[in-house]
mmCIF file of C-alpha atoms and ligand atoms in Angstrom:
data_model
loop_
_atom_site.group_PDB
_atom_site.id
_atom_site.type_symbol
_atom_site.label_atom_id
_atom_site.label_comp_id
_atom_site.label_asym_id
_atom_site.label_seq_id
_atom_site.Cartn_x
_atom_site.Cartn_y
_atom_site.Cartn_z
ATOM 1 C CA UNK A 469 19.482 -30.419 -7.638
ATOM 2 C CA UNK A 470 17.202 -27.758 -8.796
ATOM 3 C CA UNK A 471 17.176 -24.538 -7.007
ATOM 4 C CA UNK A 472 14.020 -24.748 -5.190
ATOM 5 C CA UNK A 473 13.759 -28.857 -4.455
ATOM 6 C CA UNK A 474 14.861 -28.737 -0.636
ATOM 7 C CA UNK A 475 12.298 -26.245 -0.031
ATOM 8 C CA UNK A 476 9.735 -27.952 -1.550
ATOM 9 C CA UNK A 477 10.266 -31.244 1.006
ATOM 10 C CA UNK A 478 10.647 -28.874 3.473
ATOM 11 C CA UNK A 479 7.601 -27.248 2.594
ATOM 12 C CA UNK A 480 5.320 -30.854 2.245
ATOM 13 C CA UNK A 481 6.840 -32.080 5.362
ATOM 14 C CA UNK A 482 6.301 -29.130 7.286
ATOM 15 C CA UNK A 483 4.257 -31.164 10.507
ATOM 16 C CA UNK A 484 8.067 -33.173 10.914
ATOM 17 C CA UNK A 485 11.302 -33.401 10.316
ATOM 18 C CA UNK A 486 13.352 -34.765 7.595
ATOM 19 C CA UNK A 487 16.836 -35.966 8.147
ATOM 20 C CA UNK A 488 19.932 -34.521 6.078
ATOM 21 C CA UNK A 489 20.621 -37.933 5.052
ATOM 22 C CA UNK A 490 16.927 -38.419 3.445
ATOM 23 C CA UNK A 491 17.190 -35.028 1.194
ATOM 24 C CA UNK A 492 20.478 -35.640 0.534
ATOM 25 C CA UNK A 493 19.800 -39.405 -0.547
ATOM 26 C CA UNK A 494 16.313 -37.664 -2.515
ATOM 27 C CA UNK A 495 18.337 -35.222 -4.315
ATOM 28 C CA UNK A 496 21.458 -36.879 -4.955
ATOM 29 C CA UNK A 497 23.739 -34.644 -3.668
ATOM 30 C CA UNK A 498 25.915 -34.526 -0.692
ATOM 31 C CA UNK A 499 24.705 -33.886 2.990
ATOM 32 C CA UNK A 500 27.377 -30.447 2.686
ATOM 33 C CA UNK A 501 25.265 -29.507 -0.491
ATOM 34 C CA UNK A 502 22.023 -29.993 1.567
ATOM 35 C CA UNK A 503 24.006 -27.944 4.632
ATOM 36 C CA UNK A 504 24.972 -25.025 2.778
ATOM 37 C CA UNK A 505 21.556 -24.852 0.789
ATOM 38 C CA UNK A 506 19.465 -24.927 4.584
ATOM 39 C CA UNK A 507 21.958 -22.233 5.132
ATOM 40 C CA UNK A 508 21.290 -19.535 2.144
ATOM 41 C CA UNK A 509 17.273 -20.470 2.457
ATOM 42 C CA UNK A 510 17.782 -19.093 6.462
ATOM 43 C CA UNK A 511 19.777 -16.004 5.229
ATOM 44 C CA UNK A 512 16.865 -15.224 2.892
ATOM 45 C CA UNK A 513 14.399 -15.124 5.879
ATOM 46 C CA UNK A 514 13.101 -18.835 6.078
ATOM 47 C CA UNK A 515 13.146 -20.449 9.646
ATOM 48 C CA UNK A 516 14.358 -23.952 9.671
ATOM 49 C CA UNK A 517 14.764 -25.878 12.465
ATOM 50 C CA UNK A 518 17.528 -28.148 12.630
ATOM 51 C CA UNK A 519 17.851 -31.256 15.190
ATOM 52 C CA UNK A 520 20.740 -32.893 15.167
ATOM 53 C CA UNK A 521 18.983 -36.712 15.461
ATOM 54 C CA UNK A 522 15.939 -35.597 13.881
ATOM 55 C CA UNK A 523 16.912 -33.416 10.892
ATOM 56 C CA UNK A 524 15.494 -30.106 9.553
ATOM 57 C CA UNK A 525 11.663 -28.637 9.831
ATOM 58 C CA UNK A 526 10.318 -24.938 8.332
ATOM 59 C CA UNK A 527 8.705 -23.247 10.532
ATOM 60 C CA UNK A 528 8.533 -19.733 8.284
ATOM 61 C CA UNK A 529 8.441 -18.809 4.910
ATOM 62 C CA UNK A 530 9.836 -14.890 4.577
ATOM 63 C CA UNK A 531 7.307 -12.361 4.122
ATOM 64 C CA UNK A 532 7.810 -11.621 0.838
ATOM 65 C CA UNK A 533 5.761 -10.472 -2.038
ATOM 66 C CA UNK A 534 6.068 -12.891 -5.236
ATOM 67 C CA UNK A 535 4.478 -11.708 -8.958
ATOM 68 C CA UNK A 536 3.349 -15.245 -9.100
ATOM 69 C CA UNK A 537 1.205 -15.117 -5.901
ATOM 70 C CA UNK A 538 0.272 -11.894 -6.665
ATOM 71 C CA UNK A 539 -1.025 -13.016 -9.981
ATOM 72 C CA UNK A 540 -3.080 -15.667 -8.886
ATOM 73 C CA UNK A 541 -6.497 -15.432 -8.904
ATOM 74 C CA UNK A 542 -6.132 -11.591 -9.826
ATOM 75 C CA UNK A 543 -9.322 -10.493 -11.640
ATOM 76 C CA UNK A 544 -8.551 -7.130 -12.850
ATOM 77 C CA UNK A 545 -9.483 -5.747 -16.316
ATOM 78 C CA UNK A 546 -6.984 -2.634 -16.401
ATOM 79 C CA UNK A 547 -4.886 -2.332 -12.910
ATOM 80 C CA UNK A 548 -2.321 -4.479 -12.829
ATOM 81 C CA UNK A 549 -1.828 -5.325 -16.979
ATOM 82 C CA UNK A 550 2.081 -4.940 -15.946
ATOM 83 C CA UNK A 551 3.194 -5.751 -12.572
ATOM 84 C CA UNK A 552 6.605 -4.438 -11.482
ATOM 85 C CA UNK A 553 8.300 -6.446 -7.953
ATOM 86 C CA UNK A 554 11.286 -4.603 -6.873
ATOM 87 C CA UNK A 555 13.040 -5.765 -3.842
ATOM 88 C CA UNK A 556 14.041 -1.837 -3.409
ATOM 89 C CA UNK A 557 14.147 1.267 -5.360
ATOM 90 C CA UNK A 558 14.317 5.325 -4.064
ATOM 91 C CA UNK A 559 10.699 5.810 -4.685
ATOM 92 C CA UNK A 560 7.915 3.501 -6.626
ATOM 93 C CA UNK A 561 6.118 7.120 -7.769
ATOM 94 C CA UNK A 562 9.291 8.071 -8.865
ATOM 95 C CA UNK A 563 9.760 4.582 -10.887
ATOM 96 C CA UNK A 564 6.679 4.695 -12.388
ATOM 97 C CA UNK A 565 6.754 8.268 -13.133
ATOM 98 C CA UNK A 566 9.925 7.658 -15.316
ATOM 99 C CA UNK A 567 8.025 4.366 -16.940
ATOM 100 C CA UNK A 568 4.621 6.748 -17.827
ATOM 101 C CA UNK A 569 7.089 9.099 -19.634
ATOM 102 C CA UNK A 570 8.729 5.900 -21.952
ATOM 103 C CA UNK A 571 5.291 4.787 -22.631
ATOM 104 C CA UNK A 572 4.272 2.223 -20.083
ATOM 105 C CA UNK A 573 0.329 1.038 -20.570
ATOM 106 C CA UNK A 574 -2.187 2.519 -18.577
ATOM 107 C CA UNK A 575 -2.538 -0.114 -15.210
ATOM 108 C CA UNK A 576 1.315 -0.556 -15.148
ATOM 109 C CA UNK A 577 1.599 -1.184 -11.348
ATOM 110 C CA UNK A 578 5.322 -0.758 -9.852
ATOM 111 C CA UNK A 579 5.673 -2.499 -6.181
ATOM 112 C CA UNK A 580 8.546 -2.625 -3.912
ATOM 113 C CA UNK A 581 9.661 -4.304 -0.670
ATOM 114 C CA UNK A 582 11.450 -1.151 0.758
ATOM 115 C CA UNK A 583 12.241 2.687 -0.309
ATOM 116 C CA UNK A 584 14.911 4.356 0.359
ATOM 117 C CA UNK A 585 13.694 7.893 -0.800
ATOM 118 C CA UNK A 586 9.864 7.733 -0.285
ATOM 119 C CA UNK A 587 8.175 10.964 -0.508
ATOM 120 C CA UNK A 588 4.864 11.895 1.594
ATOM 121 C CA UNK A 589 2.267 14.432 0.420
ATOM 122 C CA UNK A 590 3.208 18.141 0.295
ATOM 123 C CA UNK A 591 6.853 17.529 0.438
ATOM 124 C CA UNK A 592 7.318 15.232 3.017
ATOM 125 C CA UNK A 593 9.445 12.046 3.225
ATOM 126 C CA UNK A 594 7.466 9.073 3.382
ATOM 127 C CA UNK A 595 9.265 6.204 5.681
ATOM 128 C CA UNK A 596 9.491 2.872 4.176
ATOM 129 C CA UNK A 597 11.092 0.364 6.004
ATOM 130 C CA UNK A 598 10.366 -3.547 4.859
ATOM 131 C CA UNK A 599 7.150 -5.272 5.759
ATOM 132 C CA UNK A 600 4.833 -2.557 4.543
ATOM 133 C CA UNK A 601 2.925 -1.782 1.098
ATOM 134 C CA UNK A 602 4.610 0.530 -1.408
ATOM 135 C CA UNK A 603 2.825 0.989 -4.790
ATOM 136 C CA UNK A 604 2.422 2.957 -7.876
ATOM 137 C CA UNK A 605 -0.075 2.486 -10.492
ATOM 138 C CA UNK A 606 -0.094 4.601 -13.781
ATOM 139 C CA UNK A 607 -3.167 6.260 -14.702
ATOM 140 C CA UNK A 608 -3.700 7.623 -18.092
ATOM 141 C CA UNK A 609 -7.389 9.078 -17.755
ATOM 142 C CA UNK A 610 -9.104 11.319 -20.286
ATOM 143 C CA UNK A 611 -9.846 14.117 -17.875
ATOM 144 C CA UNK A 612 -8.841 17.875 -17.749
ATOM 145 C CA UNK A 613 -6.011 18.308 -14.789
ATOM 146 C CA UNK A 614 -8.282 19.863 -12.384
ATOM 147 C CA UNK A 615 -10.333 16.912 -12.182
ATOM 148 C CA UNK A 616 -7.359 15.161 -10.665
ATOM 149 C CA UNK A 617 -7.742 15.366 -7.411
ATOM 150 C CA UNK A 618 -10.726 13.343 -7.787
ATOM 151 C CA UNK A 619 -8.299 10.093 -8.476
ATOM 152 C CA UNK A 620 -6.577 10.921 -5.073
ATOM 153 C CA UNK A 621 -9.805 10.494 -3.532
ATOM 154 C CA UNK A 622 -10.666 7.486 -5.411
ATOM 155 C CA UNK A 623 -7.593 5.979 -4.757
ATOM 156 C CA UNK A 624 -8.273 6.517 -0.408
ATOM 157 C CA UNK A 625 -11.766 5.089 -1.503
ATOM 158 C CA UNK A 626 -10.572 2.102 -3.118
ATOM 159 C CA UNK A 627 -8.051 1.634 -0.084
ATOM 160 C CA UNK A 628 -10.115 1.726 3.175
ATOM 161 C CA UNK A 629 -12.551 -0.493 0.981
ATOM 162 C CA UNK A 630 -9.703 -3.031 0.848
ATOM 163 C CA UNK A 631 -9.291 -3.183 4.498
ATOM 164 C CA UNK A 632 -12.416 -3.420 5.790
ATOM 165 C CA UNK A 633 -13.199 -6.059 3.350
ATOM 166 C CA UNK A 634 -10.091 -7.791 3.499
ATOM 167 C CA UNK A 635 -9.341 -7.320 7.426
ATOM 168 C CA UNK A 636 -13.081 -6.298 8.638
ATOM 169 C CA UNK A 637 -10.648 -3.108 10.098
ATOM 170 C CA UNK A 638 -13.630 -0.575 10.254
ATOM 171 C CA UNK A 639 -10.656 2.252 9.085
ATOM 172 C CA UNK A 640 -11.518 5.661 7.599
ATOM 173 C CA UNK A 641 -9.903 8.812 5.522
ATOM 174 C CA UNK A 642 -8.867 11.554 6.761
ATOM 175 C CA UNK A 643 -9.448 14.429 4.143
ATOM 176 C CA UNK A 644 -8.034 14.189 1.715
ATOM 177 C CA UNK A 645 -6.630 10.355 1.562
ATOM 178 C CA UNK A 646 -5.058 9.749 4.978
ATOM 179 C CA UNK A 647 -6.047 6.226 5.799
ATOM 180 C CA UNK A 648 -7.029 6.348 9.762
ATOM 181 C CA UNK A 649 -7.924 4.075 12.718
ATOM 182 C CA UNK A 650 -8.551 5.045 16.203
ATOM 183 C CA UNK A 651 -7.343 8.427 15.538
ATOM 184 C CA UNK A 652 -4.246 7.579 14.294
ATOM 185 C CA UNK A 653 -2.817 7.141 10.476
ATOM 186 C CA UNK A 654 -1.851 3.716 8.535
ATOM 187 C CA UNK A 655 -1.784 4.854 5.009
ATOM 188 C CA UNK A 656 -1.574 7.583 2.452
ATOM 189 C CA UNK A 657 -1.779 8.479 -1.190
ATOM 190 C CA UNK A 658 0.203 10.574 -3.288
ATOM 191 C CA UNK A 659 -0.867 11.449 -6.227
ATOM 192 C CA UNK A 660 2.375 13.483 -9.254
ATOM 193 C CA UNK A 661 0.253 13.996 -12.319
ATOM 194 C CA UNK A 662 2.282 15.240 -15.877
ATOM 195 C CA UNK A 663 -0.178 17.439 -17.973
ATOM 196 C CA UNK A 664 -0.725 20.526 -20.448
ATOM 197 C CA UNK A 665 -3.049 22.815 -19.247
ATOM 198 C CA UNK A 666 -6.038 21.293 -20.824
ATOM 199 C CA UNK A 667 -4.729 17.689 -20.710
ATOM 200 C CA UNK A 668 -3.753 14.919 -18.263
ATOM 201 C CA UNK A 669 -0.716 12.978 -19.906
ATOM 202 C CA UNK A 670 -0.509 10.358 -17.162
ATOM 203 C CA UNK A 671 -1.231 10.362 -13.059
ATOM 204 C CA UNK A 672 0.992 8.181 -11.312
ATOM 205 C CA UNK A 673 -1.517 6.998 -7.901
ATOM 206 C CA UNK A 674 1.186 5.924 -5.158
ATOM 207 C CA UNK A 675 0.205 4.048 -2.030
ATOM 208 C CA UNK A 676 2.129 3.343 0.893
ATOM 209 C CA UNK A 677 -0.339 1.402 3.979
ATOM 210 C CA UNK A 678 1.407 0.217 6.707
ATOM 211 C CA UNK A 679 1.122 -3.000 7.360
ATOM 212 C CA UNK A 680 3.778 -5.305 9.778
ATOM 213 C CA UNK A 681 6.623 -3.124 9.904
ATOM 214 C CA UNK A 682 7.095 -2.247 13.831
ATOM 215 C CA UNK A 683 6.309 1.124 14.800
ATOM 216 C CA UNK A 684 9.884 1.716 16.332
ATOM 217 C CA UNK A 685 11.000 2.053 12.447
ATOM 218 C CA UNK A 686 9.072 5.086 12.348
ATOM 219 C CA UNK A 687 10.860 9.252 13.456
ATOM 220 C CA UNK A 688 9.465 9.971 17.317
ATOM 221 C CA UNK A 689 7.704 12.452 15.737
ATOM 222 C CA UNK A 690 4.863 10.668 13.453
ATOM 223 C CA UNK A 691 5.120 7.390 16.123
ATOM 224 C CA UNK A 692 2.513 8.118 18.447
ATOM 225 C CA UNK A 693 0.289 9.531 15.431
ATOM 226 C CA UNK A 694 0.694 6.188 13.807
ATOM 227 C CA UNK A 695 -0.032 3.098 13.991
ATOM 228 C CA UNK A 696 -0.589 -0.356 11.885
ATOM 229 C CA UNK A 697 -2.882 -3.298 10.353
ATOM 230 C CA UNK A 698 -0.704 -5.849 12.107
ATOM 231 C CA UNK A 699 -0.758 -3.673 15.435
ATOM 232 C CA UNK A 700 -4.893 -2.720 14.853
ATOM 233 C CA UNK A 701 -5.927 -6.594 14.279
ATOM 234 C CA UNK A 702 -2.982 -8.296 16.648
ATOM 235 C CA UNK A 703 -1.334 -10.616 14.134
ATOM 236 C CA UNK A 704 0.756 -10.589 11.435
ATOM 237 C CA UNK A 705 -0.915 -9.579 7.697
ATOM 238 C CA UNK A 706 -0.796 -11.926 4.615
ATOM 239 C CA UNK A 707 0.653 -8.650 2.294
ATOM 240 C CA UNK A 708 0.086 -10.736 -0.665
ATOM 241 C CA UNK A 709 -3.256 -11.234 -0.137
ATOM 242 C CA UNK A 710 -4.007 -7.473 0.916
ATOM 243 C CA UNK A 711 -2.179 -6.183 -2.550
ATOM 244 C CA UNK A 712 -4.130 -8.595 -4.022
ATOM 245 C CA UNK A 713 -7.381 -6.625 -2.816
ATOM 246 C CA UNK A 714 -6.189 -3.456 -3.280
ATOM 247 C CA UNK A 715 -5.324 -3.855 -7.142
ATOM 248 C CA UNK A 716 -8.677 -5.288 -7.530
ATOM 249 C CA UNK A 717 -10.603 -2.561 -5.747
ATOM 250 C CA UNK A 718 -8.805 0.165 -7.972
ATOM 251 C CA UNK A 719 -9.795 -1.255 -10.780
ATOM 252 C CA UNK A 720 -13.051 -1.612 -9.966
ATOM 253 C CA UNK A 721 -13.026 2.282 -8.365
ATOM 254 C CA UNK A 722 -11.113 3.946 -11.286
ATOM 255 C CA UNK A 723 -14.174 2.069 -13.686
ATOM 256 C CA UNK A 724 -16.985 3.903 -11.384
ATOM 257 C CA UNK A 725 -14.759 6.881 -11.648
ATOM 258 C CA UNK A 726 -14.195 7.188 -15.271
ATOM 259 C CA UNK A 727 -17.768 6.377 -15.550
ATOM 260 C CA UNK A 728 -19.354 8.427 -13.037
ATOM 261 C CA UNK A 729 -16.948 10.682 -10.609
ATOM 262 C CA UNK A 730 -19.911 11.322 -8.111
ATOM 263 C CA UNK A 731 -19.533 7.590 -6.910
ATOM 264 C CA UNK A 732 -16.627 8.323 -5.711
ATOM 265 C CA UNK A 733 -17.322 11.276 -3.937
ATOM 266 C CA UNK A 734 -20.287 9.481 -2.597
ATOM 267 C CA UNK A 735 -18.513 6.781 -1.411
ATOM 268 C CA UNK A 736 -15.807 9.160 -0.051
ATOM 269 C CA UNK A 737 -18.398 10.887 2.561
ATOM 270 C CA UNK A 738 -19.676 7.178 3.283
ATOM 271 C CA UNK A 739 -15.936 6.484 4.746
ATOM 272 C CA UNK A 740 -15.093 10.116 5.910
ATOM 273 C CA UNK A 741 -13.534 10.769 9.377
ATOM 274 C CA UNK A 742 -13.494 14.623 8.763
ATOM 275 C CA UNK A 743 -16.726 16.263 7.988
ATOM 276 C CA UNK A 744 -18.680 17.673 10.628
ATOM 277 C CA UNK A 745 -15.843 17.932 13.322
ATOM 278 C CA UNK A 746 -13.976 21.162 13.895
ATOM 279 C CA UNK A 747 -10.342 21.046 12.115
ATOM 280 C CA UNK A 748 -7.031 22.972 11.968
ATOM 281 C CA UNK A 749 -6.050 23.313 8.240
ATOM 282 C CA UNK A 750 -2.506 24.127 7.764
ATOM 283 C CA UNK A 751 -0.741 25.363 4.385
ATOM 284 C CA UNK A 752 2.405 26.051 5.964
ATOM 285 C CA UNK A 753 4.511 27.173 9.028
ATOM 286 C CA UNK A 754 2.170 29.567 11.359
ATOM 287 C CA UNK A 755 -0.495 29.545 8.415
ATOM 288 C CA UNK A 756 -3.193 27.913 9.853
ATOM 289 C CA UNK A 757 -6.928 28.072 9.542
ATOM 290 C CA UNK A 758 -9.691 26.795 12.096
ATOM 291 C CA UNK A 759 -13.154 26.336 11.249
ATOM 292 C CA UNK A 760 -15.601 23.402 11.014
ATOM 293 C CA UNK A 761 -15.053 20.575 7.987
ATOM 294 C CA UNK A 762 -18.437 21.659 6.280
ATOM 295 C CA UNK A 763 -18.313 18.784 3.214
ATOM 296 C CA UNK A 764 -16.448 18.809 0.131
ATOM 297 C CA UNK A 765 -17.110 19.864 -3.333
ATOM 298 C CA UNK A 766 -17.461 18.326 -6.401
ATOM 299 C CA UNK A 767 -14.161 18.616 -7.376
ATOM 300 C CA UNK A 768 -12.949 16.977 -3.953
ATOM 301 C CA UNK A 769 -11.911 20.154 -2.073
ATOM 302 C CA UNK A 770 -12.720 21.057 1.434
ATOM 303 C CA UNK A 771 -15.217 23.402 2.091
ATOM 304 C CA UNK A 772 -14.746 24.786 5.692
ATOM 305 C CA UNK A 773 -17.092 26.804 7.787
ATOM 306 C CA UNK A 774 -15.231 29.683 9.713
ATOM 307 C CA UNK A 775 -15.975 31.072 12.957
ATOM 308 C CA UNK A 776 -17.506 34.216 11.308
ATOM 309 C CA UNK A 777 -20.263 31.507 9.330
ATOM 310 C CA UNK A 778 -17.856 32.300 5.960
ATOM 311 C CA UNK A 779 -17.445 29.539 3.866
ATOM 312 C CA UNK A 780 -13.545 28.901 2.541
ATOM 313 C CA UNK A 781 -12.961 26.235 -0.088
ATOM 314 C CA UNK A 782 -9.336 24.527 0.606
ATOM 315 C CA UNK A 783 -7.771 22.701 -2.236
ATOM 316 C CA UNK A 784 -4.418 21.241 -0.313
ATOM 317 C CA UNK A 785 -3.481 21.275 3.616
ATOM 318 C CA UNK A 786 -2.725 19.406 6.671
ATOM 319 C CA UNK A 787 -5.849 18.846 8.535
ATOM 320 C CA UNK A 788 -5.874 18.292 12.024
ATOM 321 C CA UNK A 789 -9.209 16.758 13.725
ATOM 322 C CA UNK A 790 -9.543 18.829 16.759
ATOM 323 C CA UNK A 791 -12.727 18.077 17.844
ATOM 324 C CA UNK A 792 -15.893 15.425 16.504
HETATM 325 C C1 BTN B 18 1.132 10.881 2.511
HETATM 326 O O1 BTN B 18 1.919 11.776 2.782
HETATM 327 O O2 BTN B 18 0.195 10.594 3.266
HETATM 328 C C2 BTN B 18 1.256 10.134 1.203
HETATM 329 C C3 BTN B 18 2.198 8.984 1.315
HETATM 330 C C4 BTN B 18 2.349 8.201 0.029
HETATM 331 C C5 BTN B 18 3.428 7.150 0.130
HETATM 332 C C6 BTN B 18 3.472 6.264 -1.064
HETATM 333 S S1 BTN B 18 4.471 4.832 -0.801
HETATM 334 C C7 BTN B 18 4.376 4.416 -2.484
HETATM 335 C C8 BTN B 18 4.499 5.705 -3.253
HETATM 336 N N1 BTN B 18 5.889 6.048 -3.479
HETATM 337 C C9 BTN B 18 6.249 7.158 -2.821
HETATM 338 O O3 BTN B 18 7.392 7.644 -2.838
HETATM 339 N N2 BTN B 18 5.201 7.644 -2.159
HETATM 340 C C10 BTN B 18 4.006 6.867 -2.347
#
């Protein structure tokens, strides 16, 4: 019996049952073999039903993301040339960091099921329970560094762009790449770039949406400011598929960027939640500044209109959308 066979009757029968005796007979092995193999496929997360006069019926298949799946019908020139599945590691930025620095090609994308050290933008820890998106892609674009922030914003482009096509979710970003619906946040990007001071060596772009994890895995403290897709559309989210759409729309975004960087900004304002509505920026415990989110520059950074009609150009900072 090969590995996989009892799933694959389970799978084609999957409107009825099929008896012990029949996959046993099918399979040539013993109806214990068959027991202990319905056993291992439930501890991996499948849901089989088992009758006694009947026999066994899936109901589930885990919710798991598979290279092959994610392969499929992939259409991408340069993001996703190496794809990396992990079931866990401490953080994918971190991963593919470490890869960028041995060599790995530009596109090398590094995926995981769960983290267990993810990291948030300026310093924060990022929580990463199972059933959510956790990705790092490695860049390797011939720009000077302080064009980087640009890929950030590409990146939070080439995300809500996935979701609204994928999930017709009308979501938007948050300055600088917070990934928001109904006022509350589902995603974020971080991008850790390595470079000389005229150089970029590599730019790792990590991505963390969430997705079907339940909001109860989250600290009390960013609950009620988050939410989810599953939670936003009511049902539970095909991951695969949504990766799927979200490799393919970086690709096609970091092409307009490399080509063009004012697409992306363009499209950026197109999918803004920020500009025009009075904001809180903070850089740090009681340093906070208030003005109104005036539009952003060509290099990506806020411009904010003060009280006093002075213009202040932000390049990192919490914002906080106090009024629209
Ligand atoms: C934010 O603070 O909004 C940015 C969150 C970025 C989280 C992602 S999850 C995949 C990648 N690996 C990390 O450790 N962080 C990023």
């Amino acid at each position: 019996m090969r590995k996989d066979d009892i799933l694959r009757f389970l799978m084609r029968s999957r409107t009825g049952h099929v008896s012990g005796g029949d996959l046993a007979k099918k399979l040539n092995v013993s109806r214990t073999a068959v027991w202990k193999h319905i056993k291992t496929l439930k501890q991996k997360g499948y849901s089989i039903e088992a009758i006694p006069s009947k026999g066994y019926r899936l109901l589930s298949v885990p919710d798991v993301i598979l290279p092959d799946d994610v392969r499929k019908g992939l259409k991408t020139s340069v993001i996703g040339r190496k794809l990396h599945l992990l079931p866990e590691t401490v953080s994918t930025n971190t991963l593919a960091a470490s890869m960028a620095r041995e060599g790995a090609v530009e596109g090398t994308v590094v995926i995981a099921e769960f983290q267990t050290g993810g990291k948030g933008r300026l310093g924060r820890t990022w929580t990463s329970p199972p059933g959510n998106l956790y990705l790092s892609v490695v860049l390797r674009p011939d720009i000077p560094p302080y064009k980087a922030p640009l890929i950030t914003l590409m990146g939070a482009v080439a995300v809500a762009s996935s979701i609204r096509e994928q999930l017709k979710l009308r979501v938007g970003i948050k300055w600088p790449n917070d990934i928001y619906f109904a006022g509350k946040k589902m995603g974020g990007i971080l991008t850790e770039m390595s470079a000389e001071p005229d150089r970029v060596h590599h730019v790792v772009l990590g991505i963390g949406i969430d997705v079907n994890m339940e909001l109860k895995e989250l600290p009390l403290e960013v609950r009620r400011m988050s939410t989810t897709l599953a939670v936003e559309t009511c049902g539970k989210i095909d991951r695969t598929a949504l990766l799927r759409q979200v490799l393919s729309e970086l690709d096609r975004w970091y092409a307009k960027f490399l080509e063009n960087e004012s697409s992306v900004l363009t499209e950026w304002r197109k999918l803004d939640i920020t500009l025009g509505s009075s904001v809180s920026v903070a850089f740090g415990p009681g340093n906070v500044m208030e003005g109104i989110a005036d539009d952003l520059d060509q290099e990506g950074r806020l411009v904010l209109r003060l009280k006093d009609g002075a213009l202040r150009t932000v390049a990192a900072g919490d914002v906080t959308i106090l009024k629209r």
